[in-house]
PDB file of C-alpha atoms in Angstrom:
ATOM      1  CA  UNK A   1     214.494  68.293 -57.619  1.00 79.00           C
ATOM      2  CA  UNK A   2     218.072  68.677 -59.234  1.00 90.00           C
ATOM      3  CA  UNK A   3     218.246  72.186 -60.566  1.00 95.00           C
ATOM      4  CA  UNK A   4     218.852  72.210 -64.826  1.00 96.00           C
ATOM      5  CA  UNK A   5     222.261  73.243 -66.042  1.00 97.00           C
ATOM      6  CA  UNK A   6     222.582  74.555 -69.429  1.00 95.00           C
ATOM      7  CA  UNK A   7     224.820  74.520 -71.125  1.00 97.00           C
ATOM      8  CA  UNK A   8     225.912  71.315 -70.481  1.00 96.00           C
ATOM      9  CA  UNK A   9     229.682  71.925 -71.816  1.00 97.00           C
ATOM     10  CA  UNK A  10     231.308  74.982 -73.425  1.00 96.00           C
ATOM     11  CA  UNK A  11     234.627  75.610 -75.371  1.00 96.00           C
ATOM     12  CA  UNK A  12     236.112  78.667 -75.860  1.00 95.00           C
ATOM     13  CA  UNK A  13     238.997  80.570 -76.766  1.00 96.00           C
ATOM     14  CA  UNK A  14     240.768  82.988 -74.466  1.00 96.00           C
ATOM     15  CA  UNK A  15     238.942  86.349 -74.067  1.00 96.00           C
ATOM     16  CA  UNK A  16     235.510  85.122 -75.201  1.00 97.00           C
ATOM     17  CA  UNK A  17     232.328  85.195 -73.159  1.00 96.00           C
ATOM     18  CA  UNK A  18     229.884  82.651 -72.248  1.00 96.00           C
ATOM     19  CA  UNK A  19     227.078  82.692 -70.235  1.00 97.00           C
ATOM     20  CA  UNK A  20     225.797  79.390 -67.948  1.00 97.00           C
ATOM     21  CA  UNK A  21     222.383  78.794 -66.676  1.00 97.00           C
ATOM     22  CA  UNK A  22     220.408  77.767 -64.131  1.00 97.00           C
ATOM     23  CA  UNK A  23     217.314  76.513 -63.604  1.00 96.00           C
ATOM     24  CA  UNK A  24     214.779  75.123 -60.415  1.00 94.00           C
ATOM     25  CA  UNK A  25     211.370  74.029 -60.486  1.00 92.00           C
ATOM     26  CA  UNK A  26     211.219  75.317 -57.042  1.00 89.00           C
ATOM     27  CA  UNK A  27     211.148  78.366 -55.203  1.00 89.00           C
ATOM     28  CA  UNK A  28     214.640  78.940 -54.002  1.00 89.00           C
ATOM     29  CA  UNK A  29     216.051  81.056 -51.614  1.00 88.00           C
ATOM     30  CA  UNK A  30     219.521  81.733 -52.723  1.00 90.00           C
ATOM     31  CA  UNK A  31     221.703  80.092 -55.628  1.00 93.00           C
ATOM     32  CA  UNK A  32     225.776  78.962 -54.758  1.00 93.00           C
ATOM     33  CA  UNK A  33     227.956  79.079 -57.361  1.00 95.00           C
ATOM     34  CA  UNK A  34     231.026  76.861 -57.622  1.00 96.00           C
ATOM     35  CA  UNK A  35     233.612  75.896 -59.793  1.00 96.00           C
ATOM     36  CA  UNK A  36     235.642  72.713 -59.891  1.00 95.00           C
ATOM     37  CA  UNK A  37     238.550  71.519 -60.939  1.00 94.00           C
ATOM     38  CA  UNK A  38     239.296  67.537 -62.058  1.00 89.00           C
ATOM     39  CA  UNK A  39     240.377  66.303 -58.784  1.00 85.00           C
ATOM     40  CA  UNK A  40     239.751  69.429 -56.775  1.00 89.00           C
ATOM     41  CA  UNK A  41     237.353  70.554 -54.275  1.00 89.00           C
ATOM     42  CA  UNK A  42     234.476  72.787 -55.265  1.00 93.00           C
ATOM     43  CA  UNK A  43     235.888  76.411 -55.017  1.00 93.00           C
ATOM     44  CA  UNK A  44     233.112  79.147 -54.004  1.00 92.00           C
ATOM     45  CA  UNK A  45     232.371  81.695 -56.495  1.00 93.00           C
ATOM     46  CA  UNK A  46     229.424  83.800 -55.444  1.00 89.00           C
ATOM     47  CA  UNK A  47     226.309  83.641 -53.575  1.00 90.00           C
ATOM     48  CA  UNK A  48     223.377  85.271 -54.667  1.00 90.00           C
ATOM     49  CA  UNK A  49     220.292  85.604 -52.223  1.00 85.00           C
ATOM     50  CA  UNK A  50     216.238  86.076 -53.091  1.00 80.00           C
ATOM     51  CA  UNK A  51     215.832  89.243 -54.470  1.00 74.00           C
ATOM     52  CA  UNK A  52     217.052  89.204 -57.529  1.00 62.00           C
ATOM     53  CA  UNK A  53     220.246  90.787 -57.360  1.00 69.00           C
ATOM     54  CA  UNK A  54     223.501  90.649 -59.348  1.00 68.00           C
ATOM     55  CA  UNK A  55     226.633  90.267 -57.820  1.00 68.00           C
ATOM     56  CA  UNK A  56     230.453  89.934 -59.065  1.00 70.00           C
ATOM     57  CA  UNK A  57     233.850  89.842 -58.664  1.00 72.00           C
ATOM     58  CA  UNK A  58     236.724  90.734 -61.338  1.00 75.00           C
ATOM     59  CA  UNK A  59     235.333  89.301 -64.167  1.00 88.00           C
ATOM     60  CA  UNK A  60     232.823  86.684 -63.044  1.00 92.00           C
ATOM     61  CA  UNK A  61     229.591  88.100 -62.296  1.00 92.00           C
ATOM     62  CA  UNK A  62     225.950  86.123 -61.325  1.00 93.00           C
ATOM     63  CA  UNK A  63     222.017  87.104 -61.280  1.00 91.00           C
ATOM     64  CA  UNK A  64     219.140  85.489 -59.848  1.00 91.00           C
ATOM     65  CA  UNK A  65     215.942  85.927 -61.502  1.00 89.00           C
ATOM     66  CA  UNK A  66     213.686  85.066 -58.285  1.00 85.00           C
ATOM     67  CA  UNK A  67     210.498  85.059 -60.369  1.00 87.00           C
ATOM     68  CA  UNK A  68     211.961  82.509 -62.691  1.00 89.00           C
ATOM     69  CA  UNK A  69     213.803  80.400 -59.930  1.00 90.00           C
ATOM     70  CA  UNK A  70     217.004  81.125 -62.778  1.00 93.00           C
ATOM     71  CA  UNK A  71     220.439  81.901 -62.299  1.00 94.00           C
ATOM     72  CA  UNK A  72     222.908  83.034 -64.627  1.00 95.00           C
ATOM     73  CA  UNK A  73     226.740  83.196 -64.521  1.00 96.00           C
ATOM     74  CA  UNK A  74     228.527  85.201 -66.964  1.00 95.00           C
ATOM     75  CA  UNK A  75     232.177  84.839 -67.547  1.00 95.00           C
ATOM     76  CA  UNK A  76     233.914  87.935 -69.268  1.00 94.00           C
ATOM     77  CA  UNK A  77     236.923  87.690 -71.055  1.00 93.00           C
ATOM     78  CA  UNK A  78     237.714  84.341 -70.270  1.00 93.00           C
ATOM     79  CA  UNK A  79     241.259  82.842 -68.856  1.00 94.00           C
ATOM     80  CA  UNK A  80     242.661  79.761 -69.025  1.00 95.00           C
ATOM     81  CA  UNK A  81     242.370  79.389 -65.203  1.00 94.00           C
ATOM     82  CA  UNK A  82     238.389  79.249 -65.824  1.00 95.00           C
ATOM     83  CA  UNK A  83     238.329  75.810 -67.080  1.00 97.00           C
ATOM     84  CA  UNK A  84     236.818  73.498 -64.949  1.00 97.00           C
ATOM     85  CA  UNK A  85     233.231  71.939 -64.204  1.00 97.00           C
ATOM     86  CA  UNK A  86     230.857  75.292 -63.086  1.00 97.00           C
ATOM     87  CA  UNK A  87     228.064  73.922 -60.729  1.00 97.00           C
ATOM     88  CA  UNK A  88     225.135  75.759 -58.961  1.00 96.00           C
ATOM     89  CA  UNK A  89     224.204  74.652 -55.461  1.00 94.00           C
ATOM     90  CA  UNK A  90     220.436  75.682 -54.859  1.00 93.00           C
ATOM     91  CA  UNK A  91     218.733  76.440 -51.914  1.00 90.00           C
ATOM     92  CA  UNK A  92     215.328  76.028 -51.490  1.00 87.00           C
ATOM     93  CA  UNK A  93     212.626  78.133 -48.999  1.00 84.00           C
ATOM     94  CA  UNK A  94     212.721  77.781 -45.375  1.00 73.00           C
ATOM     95  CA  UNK A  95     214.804  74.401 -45.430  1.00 72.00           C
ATOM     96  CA  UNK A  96     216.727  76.631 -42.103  1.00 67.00           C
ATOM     97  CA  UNK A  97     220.130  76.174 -43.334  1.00 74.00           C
ATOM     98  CA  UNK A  98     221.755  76.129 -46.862  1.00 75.00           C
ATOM     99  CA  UNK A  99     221.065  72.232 -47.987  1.00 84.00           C
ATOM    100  CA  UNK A 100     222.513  72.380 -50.958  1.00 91.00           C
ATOM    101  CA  UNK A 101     220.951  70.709 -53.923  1.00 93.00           C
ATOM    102  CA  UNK A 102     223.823  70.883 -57.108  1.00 95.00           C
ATOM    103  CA  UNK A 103     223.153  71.169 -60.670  1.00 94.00           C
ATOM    104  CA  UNK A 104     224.031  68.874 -63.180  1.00 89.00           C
ATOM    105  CA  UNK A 105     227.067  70.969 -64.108  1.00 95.00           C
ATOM    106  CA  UNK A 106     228.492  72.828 -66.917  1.00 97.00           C
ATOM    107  CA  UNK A 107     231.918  71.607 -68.245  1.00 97.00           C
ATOM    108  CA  UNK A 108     233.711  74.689 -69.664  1.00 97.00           C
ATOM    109  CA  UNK A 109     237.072  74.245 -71.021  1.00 97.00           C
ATOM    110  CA  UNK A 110     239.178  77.389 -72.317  1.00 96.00           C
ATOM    111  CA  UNK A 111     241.400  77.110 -75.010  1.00 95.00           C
ATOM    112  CA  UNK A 112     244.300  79.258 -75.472  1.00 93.00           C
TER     113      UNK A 112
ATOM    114  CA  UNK B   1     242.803  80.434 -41.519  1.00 56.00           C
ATOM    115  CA  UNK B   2     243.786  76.818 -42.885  1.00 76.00           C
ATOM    116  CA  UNK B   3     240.747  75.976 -44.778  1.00 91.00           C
ATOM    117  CA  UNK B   4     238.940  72.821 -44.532  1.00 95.00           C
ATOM    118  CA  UNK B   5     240.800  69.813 -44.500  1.00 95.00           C
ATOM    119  CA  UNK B   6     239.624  65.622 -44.649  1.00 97.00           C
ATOM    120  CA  UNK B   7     241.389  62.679 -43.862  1.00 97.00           C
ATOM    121  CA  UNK B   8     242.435  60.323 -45.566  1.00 97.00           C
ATOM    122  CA  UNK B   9     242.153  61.628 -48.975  1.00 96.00           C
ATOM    123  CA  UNK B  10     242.403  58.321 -50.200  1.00 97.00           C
ATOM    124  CA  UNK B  11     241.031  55.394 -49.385  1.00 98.00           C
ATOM    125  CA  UNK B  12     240.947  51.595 -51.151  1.00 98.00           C
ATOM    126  CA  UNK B  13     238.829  49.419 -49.264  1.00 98.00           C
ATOM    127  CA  UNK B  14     237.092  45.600 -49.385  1.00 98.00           C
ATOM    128  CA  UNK B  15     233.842  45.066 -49.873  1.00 97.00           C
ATOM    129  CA  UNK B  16     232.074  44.473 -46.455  1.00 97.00           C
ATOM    130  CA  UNK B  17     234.820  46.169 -44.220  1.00 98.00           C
ATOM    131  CA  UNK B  18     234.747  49.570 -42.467  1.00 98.00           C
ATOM    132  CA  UNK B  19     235.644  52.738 -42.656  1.00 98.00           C
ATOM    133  CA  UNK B  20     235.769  56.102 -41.359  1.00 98.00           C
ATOM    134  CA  UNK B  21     236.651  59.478 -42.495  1.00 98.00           C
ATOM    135  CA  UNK B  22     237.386  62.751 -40.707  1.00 98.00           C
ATOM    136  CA  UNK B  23     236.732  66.308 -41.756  1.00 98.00           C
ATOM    137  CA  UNK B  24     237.901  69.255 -39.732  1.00 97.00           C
ATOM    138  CA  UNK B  25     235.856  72.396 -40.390  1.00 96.00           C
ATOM    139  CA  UNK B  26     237.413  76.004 -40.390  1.00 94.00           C
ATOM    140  CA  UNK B  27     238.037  76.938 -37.165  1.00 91.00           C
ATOM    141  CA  UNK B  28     235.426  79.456 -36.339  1.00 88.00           C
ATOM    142  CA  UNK B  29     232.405  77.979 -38.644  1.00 92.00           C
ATOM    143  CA  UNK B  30     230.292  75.979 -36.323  1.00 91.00           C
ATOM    144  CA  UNK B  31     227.794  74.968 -39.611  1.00 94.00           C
ATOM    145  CA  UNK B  32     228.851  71.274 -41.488  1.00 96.00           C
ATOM    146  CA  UNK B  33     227.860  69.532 -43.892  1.00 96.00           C
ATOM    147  CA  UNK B  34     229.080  65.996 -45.756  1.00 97.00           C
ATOM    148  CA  UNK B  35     228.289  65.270 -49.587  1.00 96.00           C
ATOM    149  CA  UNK B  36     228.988  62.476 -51.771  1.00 96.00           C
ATOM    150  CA  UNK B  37     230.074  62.678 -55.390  1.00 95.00           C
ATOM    151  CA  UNK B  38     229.773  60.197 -58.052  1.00 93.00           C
ATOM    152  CA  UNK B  39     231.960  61.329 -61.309  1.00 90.00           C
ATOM    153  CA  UNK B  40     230.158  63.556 -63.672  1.00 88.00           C
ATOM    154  CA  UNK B  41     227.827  64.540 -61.134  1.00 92.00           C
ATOM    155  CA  UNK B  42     227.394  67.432 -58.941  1.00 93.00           C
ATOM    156  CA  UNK B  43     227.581  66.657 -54.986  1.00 94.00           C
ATOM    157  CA  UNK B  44     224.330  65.555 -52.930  1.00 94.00           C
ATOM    158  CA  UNK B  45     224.049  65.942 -49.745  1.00 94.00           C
ATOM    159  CA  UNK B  46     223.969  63.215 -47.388  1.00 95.00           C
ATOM    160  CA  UNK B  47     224.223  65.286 -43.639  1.00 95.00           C
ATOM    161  CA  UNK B  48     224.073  68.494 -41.378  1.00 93.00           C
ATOM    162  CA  UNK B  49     225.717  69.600 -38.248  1.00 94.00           C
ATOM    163  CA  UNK B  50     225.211  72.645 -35.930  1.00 92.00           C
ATOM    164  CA  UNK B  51     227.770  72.633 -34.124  1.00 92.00           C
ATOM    165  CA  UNK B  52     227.602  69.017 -32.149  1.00 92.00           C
ATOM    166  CA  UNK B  53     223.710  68.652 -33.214  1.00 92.00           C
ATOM    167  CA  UNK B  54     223.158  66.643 -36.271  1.00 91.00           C
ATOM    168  CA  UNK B  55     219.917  68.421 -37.281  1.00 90.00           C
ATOM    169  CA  UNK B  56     219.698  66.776 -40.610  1.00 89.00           C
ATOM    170  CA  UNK B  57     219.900  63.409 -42.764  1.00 90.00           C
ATOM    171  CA  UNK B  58     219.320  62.371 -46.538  1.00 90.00           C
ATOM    172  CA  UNK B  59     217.502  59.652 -46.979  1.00 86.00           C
ATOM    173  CA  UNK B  60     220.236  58.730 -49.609  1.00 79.00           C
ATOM    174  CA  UNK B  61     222.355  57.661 -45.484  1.00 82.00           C
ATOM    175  CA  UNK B  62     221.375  54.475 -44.893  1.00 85.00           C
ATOM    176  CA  UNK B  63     221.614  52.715 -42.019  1.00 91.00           C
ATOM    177  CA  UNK B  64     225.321  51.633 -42.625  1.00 95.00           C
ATOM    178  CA  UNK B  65     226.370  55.425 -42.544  1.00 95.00           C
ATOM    179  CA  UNK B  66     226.672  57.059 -39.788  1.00 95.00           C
ATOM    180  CA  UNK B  67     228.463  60.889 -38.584  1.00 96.00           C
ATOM    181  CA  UNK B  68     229.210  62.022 -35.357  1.00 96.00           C
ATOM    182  CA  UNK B  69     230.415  65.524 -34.286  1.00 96.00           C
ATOM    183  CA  UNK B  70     231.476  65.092 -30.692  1.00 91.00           C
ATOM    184  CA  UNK B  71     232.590  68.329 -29.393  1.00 86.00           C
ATOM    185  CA  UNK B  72     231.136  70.593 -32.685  1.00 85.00           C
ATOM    186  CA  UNK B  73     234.784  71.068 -34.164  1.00 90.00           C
ATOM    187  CA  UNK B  74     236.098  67.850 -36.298  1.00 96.00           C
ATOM    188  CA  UNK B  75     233.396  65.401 -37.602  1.00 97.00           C
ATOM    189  CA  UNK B  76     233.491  61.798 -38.588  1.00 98.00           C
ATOM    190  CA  UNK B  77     231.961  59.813 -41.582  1.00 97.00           C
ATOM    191  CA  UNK B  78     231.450  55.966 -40.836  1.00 97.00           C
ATOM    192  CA  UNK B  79     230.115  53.696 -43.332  1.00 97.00           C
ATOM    193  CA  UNK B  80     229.889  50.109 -42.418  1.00 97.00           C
ATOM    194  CA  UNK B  81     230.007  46.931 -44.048  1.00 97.00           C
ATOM    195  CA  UNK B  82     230.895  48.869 -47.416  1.00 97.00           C
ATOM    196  CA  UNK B  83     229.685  48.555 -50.488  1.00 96.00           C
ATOM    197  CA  UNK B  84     230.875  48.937 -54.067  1.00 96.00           C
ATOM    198  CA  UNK B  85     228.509  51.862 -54.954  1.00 95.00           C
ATOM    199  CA  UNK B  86     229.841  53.368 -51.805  1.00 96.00           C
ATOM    200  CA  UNK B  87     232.753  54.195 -54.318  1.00 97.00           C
ATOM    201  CA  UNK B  88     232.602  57.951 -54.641  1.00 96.00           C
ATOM    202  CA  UNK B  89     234.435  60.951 -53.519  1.00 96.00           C
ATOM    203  CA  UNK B  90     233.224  62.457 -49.999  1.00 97.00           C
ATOM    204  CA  UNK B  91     233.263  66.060 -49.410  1.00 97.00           C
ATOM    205  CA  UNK B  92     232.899  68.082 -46.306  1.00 97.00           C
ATOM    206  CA  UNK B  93     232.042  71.586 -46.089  1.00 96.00           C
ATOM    207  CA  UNK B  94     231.371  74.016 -43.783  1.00 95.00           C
ATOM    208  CA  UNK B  95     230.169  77.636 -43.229  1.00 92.00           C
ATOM    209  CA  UNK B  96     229.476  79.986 -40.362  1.00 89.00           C
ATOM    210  CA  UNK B  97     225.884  81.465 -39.027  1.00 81.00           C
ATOM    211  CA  UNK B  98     226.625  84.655 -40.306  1.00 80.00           C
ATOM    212  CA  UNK B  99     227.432  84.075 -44.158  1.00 78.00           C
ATOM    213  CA  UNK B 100     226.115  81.734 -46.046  1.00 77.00           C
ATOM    214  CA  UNK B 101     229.164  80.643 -48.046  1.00 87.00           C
ATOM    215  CA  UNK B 102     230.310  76.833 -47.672  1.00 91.00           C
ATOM    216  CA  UNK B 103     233.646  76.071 -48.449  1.00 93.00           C
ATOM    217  CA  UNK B 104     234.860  72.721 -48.915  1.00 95.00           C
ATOM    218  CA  UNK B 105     237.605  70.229 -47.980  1.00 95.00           C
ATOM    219  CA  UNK B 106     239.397  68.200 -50.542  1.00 94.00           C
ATOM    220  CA  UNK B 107     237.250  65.123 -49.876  1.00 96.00           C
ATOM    221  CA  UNK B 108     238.024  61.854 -49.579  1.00 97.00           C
ATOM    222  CA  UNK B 109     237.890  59.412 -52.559  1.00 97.00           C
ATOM    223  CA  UNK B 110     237.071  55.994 -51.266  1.00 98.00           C
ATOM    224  CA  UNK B 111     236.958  52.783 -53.619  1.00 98.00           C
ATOM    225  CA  UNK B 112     235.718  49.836 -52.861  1.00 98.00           C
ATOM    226  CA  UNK B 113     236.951  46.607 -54.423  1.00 97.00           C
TER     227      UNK B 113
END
C-alpha cells in the first residue's frame, strides 16, 4: 500500500518551519526521502533505517517512528531553493532490496 | 562521478509503435531500478536489476514491457506496441550494495499520440 503524505501542500514564507509526514500501514524497514523539482529528477535527501533514529543535514532533518511505521521531515528556516514536491519512498520488511513504494507527495512552495 | 544519466529524454511516439529507452547507472553501483511517473504522482516501480540479473517485476509491466541489462552496466526499457497511458515520465535509478541511497537519472518523458 501507498504510504500517506500529509500535508498534502504547504506555503510558506522564507525562514519559517514546516514539518511533512509520513505514514505506512506496513511494517517498513527504512523510509527515503526525496525532493523534486517540476521537471527534475527526484534528488535524495536522507535515508533513515528501522530503529527509529533521526538523521540530518544543514537544515533538513528526518525521524522514523518504527512503532508507528511514521516518518517525519522537518524543514528549518526555510529557503527558496526548498520548493519543490517532497516525497517519501518506503521500504517494506525483507522485500531484499530497497523497492521503493512513494508517497503521495507533499507540494511545498516557499515564498520570499 | 557523472551521475545517472537516460536517453532520450524525450520522446513523442504513435500509438502502436516501439520504443526503447536507455539508462546508464553510476559507474560503480551494480543495483537498478526503472519507475514510471504519471504527473502529480509519486514514482512506482515497475523493475529490478542486480547487476545483469533482473530479480524483480511489477505486475504494473505487462507483457509489452520488457528490460534487459546485458553486461550489468547500461540497461534498456522496451515497451512495444505503445499505448497512450504509456504516456508518463520514466525514471531510472540506481544504488550500490553497500548504501542504500538510490539516485536517479533525469528520466525520460515519453508521449504517445
Amino acid at each position: 500500500q501507498q504510504p500517506v503524505q500529509s500535508p498534502q501542500a504547504v506555503i510558506l514564507r522564507e525562514g519559517e518551519d514546516a514539518v511533512i509526514n509520513c505514514s505506512s500501514s506496513k511494517a517498513l524497514y527504512s523510509v527515503h526521502w526525496y525532493r523534486q523539482k517540476h521537471g527534475e529528477a527526484p534528488i535524495f535527501l536522507m535515508i533513515l533505517l528501522k530503529g527509529g533514529e533521526q538523521k540530518g543535514h544543514d537544515k533538513i532533518s528526518a525521524s522514523f517512528n518504527e512503532k508507528k511505521q511514521q516518518s517525519s521531515l522537518y524543514l528549518t528556516a526555510s529557503q527558496l531553493s526548498y520548493s519543490g514536491t517532497y516525497f517519501c519512498g518506503t521500504e517494506g520488511m525483507n522485500t531484499g532490496f530497497q523497492k521503493l513504494v512513494f508517497g503521495t507527495g507533499t507540494r511545498l512552495l516557499v515564498s520570499p | 562521478d557523472t551521475g545517472v544519466s537516460q536517453d532520450p529524454r524525450h520522446k513523442i511516439t504513435k500509438r502502436g509503435q516501439n520504443v526503447t529507452f536507455r539508462c546508464d547507472p553510476i559507474s560503480e553501483h551494480n543495483r537498478l531500478y526503472w519507475y514510471r511517473q504519471t504527473l502529480g504522482q509519486g514514482p512506482e516501480f515497475l523493475t529490478y536489476f542486480q547487476n545483469e540479473a533482473q530479480l524483480e517485476k511489477s505486475r504494473l509491466l505487462s507483457d509489452r514491457f520488457s528490460a534487459e541489462r546485458p553486461k550489468g552496466s547500461f540497461s534498456t526499457l522496451e515497451i512495444q506496441r505503445t499505448e497512450q497511458g504509456d504516456s508518463a515520465m520514466y525514471l531510472c535509478a540506481s544504488s550500490s550494495m553497500d548504501t542504500y541511497e538510490q539516485y536517479f537519472g533525469p528520466g525520460t518523458r515519453l508521449t504517445v499520440t
